[in-house]
Coordinates of C-alpha atoms and ligand atoms in Angstrom, one line a residue:
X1 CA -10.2 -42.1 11.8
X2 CA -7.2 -39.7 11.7
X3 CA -7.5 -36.3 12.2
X4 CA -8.1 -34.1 8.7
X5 CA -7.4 -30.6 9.2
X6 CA -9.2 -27.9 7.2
X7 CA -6.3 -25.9 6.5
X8 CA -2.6 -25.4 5.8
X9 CA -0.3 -23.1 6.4
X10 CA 3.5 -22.8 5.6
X11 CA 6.0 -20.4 7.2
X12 CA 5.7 -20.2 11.4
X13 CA 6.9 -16.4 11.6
X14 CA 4.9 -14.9 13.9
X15 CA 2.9 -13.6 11.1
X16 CA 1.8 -17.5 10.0
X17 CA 1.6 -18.7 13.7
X18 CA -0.9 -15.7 14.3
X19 CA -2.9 -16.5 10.7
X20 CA -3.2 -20.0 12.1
X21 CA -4.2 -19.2 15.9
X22 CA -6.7 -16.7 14.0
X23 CA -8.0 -19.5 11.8
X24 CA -8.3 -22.0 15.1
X25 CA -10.2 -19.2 16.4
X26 CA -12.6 -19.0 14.1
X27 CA -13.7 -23.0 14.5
X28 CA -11.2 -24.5 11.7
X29 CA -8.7 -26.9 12.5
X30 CA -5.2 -26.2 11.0
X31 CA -2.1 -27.7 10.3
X32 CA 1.2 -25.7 10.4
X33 CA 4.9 -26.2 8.1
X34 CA 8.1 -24.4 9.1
X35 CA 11.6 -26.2 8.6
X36 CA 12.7 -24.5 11.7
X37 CA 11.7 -26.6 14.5
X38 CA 11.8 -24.1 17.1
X39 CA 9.2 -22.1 15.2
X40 CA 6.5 -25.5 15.0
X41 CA 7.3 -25.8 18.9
X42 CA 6.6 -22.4 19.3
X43 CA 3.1 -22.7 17.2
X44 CA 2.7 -26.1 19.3
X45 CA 2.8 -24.1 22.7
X46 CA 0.3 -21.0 21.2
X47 CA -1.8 -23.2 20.2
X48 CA -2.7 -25.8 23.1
X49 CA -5.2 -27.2 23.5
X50 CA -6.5 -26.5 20.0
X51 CA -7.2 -28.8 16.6
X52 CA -4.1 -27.8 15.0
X53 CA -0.9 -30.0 14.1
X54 CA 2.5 -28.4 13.2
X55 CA 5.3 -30.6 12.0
X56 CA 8.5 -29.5 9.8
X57 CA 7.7 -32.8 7.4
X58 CA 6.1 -31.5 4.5
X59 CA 5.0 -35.0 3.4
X60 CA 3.4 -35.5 7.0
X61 CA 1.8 -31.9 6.6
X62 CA 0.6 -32.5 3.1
X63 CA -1.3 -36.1 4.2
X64 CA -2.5 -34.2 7.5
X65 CA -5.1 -31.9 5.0
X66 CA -8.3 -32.5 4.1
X67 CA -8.6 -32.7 0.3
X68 CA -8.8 -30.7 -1.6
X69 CA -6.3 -29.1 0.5
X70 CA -6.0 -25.6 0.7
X71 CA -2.8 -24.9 1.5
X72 CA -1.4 -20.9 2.1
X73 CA 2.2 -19.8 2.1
X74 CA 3.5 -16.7 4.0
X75 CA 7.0 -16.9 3.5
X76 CA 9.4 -14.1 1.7
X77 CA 8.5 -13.6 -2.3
X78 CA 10.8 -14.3 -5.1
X79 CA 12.8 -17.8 -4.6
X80 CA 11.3 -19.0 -1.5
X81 CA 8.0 -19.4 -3.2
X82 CA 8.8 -21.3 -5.8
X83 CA 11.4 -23.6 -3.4
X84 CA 8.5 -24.0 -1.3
X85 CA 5.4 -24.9 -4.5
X86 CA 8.7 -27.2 -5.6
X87 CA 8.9 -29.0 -2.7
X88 CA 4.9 -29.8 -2.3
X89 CA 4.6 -30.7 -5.6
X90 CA 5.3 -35.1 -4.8
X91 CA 2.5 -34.8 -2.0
X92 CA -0.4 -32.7 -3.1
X93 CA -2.9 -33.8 -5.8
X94 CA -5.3 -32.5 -9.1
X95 CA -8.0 -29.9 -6.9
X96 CA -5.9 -28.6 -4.3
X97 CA -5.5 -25.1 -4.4
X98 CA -1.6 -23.2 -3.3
X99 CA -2.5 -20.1 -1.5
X100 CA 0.8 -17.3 -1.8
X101 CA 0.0 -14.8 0.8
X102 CA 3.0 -12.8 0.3
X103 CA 4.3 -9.9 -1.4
X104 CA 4.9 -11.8 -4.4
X105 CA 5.3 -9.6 -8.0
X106 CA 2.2 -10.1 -9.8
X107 CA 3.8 -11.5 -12.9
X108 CA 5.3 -14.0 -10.6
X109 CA 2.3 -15.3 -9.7
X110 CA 0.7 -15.3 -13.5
X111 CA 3.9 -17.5 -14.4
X112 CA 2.8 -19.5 -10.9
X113 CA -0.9 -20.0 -11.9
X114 CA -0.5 -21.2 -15.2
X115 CA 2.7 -23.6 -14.2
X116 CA 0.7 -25.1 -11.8
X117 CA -2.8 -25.4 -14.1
X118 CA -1.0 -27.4 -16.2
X119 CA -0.8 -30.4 -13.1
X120 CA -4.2 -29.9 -12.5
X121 CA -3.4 -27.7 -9.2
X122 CA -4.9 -24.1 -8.3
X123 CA -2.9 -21.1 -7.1
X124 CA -4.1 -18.1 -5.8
X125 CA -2.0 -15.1 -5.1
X126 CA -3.7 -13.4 -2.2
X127 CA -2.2 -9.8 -0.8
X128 CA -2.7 -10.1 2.9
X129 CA -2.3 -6.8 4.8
X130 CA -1.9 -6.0 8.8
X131 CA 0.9 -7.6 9.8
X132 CA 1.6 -9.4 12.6
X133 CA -1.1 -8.4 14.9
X134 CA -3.2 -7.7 11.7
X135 CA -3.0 -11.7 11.0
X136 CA -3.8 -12.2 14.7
X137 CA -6.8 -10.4 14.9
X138 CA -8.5 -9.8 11.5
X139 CA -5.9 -9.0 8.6
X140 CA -7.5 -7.4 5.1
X141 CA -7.2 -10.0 2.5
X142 CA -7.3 -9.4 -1.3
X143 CA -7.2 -12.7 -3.2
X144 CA -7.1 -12.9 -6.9
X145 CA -6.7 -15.9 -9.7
X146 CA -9.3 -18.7 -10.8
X147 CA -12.7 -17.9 -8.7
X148 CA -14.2 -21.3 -8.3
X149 CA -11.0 -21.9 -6.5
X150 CA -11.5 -18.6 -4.4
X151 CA -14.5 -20.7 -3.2
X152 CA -12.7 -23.2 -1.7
X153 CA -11.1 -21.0 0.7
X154 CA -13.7 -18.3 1.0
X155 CA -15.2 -19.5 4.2
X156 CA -12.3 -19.2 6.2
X157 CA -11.3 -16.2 5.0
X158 CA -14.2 -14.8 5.5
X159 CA -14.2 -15.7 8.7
X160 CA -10.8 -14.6 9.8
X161 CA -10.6 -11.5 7.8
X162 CA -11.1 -7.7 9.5
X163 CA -14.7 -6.6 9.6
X164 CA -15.6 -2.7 8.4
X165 CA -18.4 -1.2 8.3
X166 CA -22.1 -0.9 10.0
X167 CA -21.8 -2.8 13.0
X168 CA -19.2 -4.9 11.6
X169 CA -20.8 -6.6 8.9
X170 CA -18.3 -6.8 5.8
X171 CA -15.1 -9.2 6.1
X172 CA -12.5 -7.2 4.5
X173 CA -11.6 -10.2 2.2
X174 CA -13.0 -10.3 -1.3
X175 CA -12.3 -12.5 -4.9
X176 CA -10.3 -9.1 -6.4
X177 CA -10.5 -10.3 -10.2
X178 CA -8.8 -12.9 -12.6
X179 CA -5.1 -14.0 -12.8
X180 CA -2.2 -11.9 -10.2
X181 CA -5.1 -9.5 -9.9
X182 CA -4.6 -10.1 -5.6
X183 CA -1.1 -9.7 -5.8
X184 CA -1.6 -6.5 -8.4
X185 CA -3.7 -4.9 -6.0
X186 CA -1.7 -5.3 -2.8
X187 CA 0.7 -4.0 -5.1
X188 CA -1.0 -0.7 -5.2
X189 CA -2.2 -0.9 -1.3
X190 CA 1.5 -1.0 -0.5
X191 CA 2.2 1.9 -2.8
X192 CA -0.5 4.0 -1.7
X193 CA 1.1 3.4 1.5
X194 CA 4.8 4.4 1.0
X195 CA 3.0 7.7 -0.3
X196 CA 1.1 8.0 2.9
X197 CA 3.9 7.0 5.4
X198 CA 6.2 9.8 3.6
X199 CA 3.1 12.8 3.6
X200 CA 2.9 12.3 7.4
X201 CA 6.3 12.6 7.7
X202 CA 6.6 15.9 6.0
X203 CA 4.0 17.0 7.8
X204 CA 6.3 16.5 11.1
X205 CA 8.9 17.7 9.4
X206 CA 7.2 21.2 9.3
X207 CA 5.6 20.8 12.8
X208 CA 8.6 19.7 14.6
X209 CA 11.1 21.5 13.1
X210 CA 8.9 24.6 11.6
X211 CA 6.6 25.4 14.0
X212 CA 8.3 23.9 16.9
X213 CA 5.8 21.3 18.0
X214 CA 7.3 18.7 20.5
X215 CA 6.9 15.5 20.4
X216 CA 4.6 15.7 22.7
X217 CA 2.4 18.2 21.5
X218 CA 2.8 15.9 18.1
X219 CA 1.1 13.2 19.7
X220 CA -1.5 14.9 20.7
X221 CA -2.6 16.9 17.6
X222 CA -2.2 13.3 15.7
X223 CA -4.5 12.0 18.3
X224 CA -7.1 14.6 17.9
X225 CA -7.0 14.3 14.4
X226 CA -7.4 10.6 14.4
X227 CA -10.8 11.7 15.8
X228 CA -11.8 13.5 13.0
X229 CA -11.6 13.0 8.7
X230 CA -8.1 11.7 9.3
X231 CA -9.4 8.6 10.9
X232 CA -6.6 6.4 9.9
X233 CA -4.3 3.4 11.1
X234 CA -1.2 5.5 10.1
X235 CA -2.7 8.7 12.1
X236 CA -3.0 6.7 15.0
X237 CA 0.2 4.6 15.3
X238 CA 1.9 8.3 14.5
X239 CA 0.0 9.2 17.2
X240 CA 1.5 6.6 19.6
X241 CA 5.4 6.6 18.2
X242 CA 5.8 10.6 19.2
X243 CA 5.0 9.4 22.8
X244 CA 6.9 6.4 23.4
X245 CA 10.0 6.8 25.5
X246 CA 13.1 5.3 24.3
X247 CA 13.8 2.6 27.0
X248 CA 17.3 2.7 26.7
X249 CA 18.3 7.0 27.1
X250 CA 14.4 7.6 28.5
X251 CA 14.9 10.2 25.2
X252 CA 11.6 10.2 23.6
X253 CA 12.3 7.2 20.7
X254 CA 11.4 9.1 17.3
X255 CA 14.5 11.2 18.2
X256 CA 16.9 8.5 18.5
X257 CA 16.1 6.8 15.2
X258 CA 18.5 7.3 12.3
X259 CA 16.8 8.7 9.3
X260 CA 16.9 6.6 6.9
X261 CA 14.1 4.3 5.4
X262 CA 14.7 1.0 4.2
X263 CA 12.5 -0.7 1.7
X264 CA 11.2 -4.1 0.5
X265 CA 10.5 -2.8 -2.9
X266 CA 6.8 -2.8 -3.6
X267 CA 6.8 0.9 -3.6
X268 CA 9.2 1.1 -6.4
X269 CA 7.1 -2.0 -8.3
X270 CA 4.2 0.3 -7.9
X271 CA 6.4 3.0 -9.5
X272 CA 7.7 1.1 -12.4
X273 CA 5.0 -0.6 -13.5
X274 CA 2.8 2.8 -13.8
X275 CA 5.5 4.3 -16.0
X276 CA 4.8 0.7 -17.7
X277 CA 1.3 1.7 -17.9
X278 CA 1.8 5.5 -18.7
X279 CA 0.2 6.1 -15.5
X280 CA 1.3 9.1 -13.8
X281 CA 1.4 8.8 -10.3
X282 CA 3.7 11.3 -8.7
X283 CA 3.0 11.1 -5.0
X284 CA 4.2 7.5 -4.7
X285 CA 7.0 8.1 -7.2
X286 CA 8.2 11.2 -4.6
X287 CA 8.0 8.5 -1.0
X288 CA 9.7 6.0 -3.1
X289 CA 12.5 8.5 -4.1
X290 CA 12.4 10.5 -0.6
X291 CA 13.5 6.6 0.7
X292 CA 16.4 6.7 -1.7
X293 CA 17.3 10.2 -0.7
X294 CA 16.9 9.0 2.7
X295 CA 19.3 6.6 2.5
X296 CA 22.1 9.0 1.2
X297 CA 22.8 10.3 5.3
X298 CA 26.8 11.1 4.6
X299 CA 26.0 13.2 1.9
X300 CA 23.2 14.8 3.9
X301 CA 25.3 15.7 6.1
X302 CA 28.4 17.0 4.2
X303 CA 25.7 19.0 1.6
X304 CA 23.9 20.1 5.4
X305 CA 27.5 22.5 5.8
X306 CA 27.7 23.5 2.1
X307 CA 23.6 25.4 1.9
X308 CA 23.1 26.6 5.1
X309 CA 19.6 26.9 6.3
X310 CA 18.5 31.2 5.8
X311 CA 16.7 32.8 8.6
X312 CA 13.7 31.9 8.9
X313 CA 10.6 34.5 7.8
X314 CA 9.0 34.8 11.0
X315 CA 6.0 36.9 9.5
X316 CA 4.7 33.3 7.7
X317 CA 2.8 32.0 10.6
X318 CA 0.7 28.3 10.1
X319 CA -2.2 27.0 11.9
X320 CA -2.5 23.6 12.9
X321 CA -5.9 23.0 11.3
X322 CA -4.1 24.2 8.0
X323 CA -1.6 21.4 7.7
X324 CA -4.5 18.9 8.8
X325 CA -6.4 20.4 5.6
X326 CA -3.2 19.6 3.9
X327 CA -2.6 16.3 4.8
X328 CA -6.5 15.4 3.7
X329 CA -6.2 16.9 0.5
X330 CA -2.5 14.8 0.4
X331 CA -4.1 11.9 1.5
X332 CA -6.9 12.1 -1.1
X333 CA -4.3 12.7 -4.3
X334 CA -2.5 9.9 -3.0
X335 CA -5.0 7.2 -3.2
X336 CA -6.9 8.6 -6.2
X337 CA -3.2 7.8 -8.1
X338 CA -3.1 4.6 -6.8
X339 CA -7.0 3.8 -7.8
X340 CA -6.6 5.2 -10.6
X341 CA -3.5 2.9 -11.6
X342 CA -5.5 0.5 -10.8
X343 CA -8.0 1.2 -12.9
X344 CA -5.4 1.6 -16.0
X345 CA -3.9 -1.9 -15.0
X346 CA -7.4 -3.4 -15.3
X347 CA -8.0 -2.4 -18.7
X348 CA -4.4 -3.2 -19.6
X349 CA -5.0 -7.0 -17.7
X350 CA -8.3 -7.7 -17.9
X351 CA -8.8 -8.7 -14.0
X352 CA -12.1 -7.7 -13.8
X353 CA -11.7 -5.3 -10.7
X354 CA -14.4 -4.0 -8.9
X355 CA -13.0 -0.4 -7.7
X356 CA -15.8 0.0 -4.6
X357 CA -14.8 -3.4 -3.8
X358 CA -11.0 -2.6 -3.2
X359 CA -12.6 0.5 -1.3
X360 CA -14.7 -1.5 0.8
X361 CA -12.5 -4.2 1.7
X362 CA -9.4 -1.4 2.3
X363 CA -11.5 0.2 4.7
X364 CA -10.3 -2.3 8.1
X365 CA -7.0 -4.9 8.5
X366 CA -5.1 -3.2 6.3
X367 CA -1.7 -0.5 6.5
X368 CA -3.9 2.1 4.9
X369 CA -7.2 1.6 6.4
X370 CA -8.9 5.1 6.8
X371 CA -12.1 6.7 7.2
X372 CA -11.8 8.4 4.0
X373 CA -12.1 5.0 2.2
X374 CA -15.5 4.9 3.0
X375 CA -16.3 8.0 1.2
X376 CA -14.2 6.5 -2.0
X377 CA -16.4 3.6 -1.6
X378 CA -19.3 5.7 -2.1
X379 CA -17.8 7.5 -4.6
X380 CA -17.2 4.3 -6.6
X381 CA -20.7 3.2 -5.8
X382 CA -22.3 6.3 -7.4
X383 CA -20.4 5.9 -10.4
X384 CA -18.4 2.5 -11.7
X385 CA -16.9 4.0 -14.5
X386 CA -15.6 7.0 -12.6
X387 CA -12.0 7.1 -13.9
X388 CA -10.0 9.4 -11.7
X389 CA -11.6 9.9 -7.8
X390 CA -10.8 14.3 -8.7
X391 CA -13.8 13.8 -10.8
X392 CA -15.9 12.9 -8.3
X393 CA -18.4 15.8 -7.4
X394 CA -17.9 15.0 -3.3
X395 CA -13.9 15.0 -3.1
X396 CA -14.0 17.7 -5.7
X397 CA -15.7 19.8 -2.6
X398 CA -13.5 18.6 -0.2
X399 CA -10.0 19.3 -2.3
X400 CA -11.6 22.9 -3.3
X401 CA -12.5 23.6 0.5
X402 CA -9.0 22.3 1.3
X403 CA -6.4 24.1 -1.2
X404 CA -5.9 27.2 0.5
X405 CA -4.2 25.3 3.9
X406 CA -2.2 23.7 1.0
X407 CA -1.0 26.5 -0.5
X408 CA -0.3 28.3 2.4
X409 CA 1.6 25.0 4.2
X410 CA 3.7 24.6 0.9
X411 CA 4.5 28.1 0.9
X412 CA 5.8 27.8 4.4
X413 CA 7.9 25.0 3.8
X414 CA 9.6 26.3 0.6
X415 CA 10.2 29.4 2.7
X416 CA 11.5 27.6 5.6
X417 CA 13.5 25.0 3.3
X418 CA 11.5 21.9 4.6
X419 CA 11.4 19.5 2.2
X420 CA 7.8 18.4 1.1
X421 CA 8.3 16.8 -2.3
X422 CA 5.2 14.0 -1.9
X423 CA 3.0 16.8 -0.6
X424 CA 4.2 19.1 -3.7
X425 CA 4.1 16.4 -6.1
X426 CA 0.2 15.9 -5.0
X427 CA -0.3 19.7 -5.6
X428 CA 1.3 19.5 -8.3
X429 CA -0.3 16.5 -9.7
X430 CA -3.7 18.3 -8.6
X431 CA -3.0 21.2 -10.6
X432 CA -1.9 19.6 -14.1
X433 CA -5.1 17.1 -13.6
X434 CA -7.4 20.1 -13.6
X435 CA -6.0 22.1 -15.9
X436 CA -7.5 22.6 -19.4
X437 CA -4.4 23.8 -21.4
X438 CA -0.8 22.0 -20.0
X439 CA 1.7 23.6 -21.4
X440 CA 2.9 20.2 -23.3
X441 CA 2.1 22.1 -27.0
X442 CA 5.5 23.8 -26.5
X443 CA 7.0 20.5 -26.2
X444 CA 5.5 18.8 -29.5
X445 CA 6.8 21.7 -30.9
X446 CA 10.3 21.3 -30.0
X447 CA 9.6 17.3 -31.1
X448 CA 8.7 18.5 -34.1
X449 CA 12.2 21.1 -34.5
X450 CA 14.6 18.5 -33.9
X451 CA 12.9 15.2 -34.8
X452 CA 10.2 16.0 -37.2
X453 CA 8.0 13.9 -34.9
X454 CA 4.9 15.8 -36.0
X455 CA 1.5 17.1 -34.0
X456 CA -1.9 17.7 -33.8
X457 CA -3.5 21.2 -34.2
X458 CA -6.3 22.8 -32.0
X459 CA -8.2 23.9 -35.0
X460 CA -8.2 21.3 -36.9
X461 CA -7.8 17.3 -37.7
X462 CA -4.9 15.3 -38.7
X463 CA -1.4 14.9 -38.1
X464 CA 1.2 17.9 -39.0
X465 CA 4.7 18.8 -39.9
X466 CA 6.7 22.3 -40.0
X467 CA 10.0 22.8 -41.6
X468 CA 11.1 24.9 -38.3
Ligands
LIG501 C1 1.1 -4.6 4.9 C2 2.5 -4.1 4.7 C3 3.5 -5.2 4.6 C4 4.9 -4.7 4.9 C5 5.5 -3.8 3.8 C6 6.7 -3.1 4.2 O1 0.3 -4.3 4.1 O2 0.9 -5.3 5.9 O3 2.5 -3.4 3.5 O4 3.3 -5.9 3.5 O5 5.1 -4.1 6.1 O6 5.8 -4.6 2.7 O7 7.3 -2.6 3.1 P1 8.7 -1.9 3.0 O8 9.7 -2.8 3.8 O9 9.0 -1.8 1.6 O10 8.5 -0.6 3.7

């Protein structure tokens, strides 16, 4: 009898060809798509020897699966998907299930899922982070959409998803919740991650070019701190990037990289769709806008003449371990406005997420991976409903212990004209969450002058009007 493979996979990037050599790995046979016929060769030579099949027929793939097939895409989001679903459509049948592995917008994939129920076919949007080498060797997976469909491919991805945890023990995979609830949640992993990306990068902004670290010396302290509570994937590669010689002028490489961040857009999605929600979450707002500023370098450069940089006040001296208790307490803000958008989206969408869950399976394979998640897990563990992680009595010790090193590294970089706005927008944020009175009264006030828009009194109920 011919040959049935177990699973599908469209779009031979080195991202797909290492899903699929991860998947052969892991005792599943596989068969691979691409139109490009140089990537299927290229899948064809990685792959020797192995029970795998790559064509760039997608009537030959579809008829090579196993029914119901299980079919996953990793190709760009937007148009390609939906070319891609179009062009299966003739050869797959009722029960096989579509997997979209990309970066697809959630409400993409709720139009997706309930075009393709109507044919009888499943779709399941499924964030994958990690990568190329995360695909390769154990990504983090966060599927979402119709669960007895998420069965269907649960054993593999369980199988080729990172492991976390006590001797390894938890795949970093796990059914998210209902609808684009994967998609929605890589959303968020991607925007905790601009926010993260742009706080360490402040943070070398004032060592480098505050206290005069080199590069060197950068990729030490990252190293050291990598040891300790800032255990983290980003901490780490940091870590490696200040040491890595530029192989062209043997300058080290960070300084021979223009300055300015390019962006695929799920930052911003994160962004919009919390002011969607009335969510505030400042710290991803600042990275996404620090890109934007980023990208304008003439003006940079032309304003750089205009405001020249003060002396510097020498007598404002900063300790290393303060900026690491800065970047912790950073860190923390960051993903507890990303959790808690996602706990706002799940009442708003009804995905049934499971917040230790997201914790647990964040905590290996993905861009954000960090020791600290383990500590949210917990955190989540002791208390499901817990709406905000600030309220939790643990991080509140750690953000209390940690404030002082903030205050004093902000203060140094105002003084020193270093820009920090993600790491003062998570101050920031930290001081309107905990404060009792906000002064937002005056505002309904001035509502009320011009617009007659009305408030609400501290003393007592009901809904008022002055005649200002
Ligand atoms: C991941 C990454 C991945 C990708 C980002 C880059 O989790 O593996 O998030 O999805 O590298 O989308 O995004 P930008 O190009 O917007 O920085």
């Amino acid at each position: 009898m011919e040959q049935k493979y177990d699973f599908g996979l469209i779009g031979l990037g080195v991202m797909g060809r290492n899903f699929i050599l991860n998947v052969l790995d892991h005792g599943f046979s596989a068969a691979g798509l691409d139109l490009d016929a140089a990537k299927v060769q290229a899948l064809k030579e990685e792959s020797d020897g192995q029970a795998s099949f790559a064509t760039t027929e997608v009537k030959a793939f579809v008829e090579s699966l196993s029914t119901p097939r299980k079919i996953m895409l990793l190709v760009p989001a937007g148009d390609p998907v939906d070319k891609v679903v179009s062009s299966l459509k003739p050869f797959v049948e009722k029960g096989d299930l579509i997997i979209d592995g990309g970066n697809s917008y959630f409400e993409d994939s709720d139009r997706r899922i309930e075009e393709l129920s109507k044919e009888g076919l499943y779709y399941i949007g499924a964030g994958v982070s990690g990568g190329a080498k995360g695909a390769r060797l154990g990504p983090s997976i966060m599927p979402g959409g119709d669960k007895n469909a998420y069965k269907l491919i649960e054993p593999i991805f369980n199988a080729v998803a990172a492991k976390a945890g006590v001797d390894g023990q938890d795949s970093c995979v796990a059914h998210m919740g209902s609808g684009s609830a994967g998609n929605y949640v890589k959303m968020i992993h991607n925007g905790i991650e601009y926010g993260l990306m742009q706080l360490i990068a402040e943070v070398y902004d004032i060592m480098h070019n505050g206290m005069q670290l080199s590069n060197q010396e950068l990729g030490h302290t990252f190293q050291e701190w990598n040891k300790g509570i800032l255990q983290s994937f980003l901490v780490e590669i940091s870590s490696e990037i200040f040491q890595r010689k530029d192989e062209l002028t043997k300058r080290d490489l960070v300084d021979v990289i223009l300055d300015k961040a390019k962006q695929k857009g799920t930052g911003k999605w994160t962004s919009q769709n919390a002011m969607d929600l009335g969510v505030a979450v400042p710290s991803i707002d600042a990275a996404v806008s620090m890109r934007q500023l980023s990208a304008l370098k003439t003006e940079r450069l032309k304003a750089e003449d205009m405001y020249p940089r003060v002396e510097k006040d020498n007598a404002s001296v900063l300790s290393i371990g303060d900026v690491e208790h800065t970047l912790v307490f950073c860190y923390i803000i960051t993903y507890a406005q990303g959790l808690s958008q996602l706990i706002a989206a799940d009442k708003e969408m009804q995905y049934g997420l499971d917040m230790a869950k997201i914790c647990s399976i964040w905590r290996g394979g993905c861009i954000i991976r960090a020791g600290l998640l383990e500590d949210m897990m917990q955190a989540f563990a002791r208390d499901a409903s817990l709406q905000s992680l600030l309220l939790d009595v643990e991080f509140a010790d750690l953000l209390n212990r940690s404030l002082p090193s903030v205050q004093k590294v902000l203060q140094y970089a105002m003084m020193h004209q270093i820009p920090g706005l993600t790491m003062s927008s998570s101050l920031n944020y930290f001081f309107a969450f905990k404060s009792g009175f906000l002064p937002l009264n005056l505002v309904q006030a001035q509502r009320d002058y011009f617009g007659s828009h009305t408030y609400e009194r501290v003393d007592m109920e009901g809904i008022f009007h002055t005649e200002w």
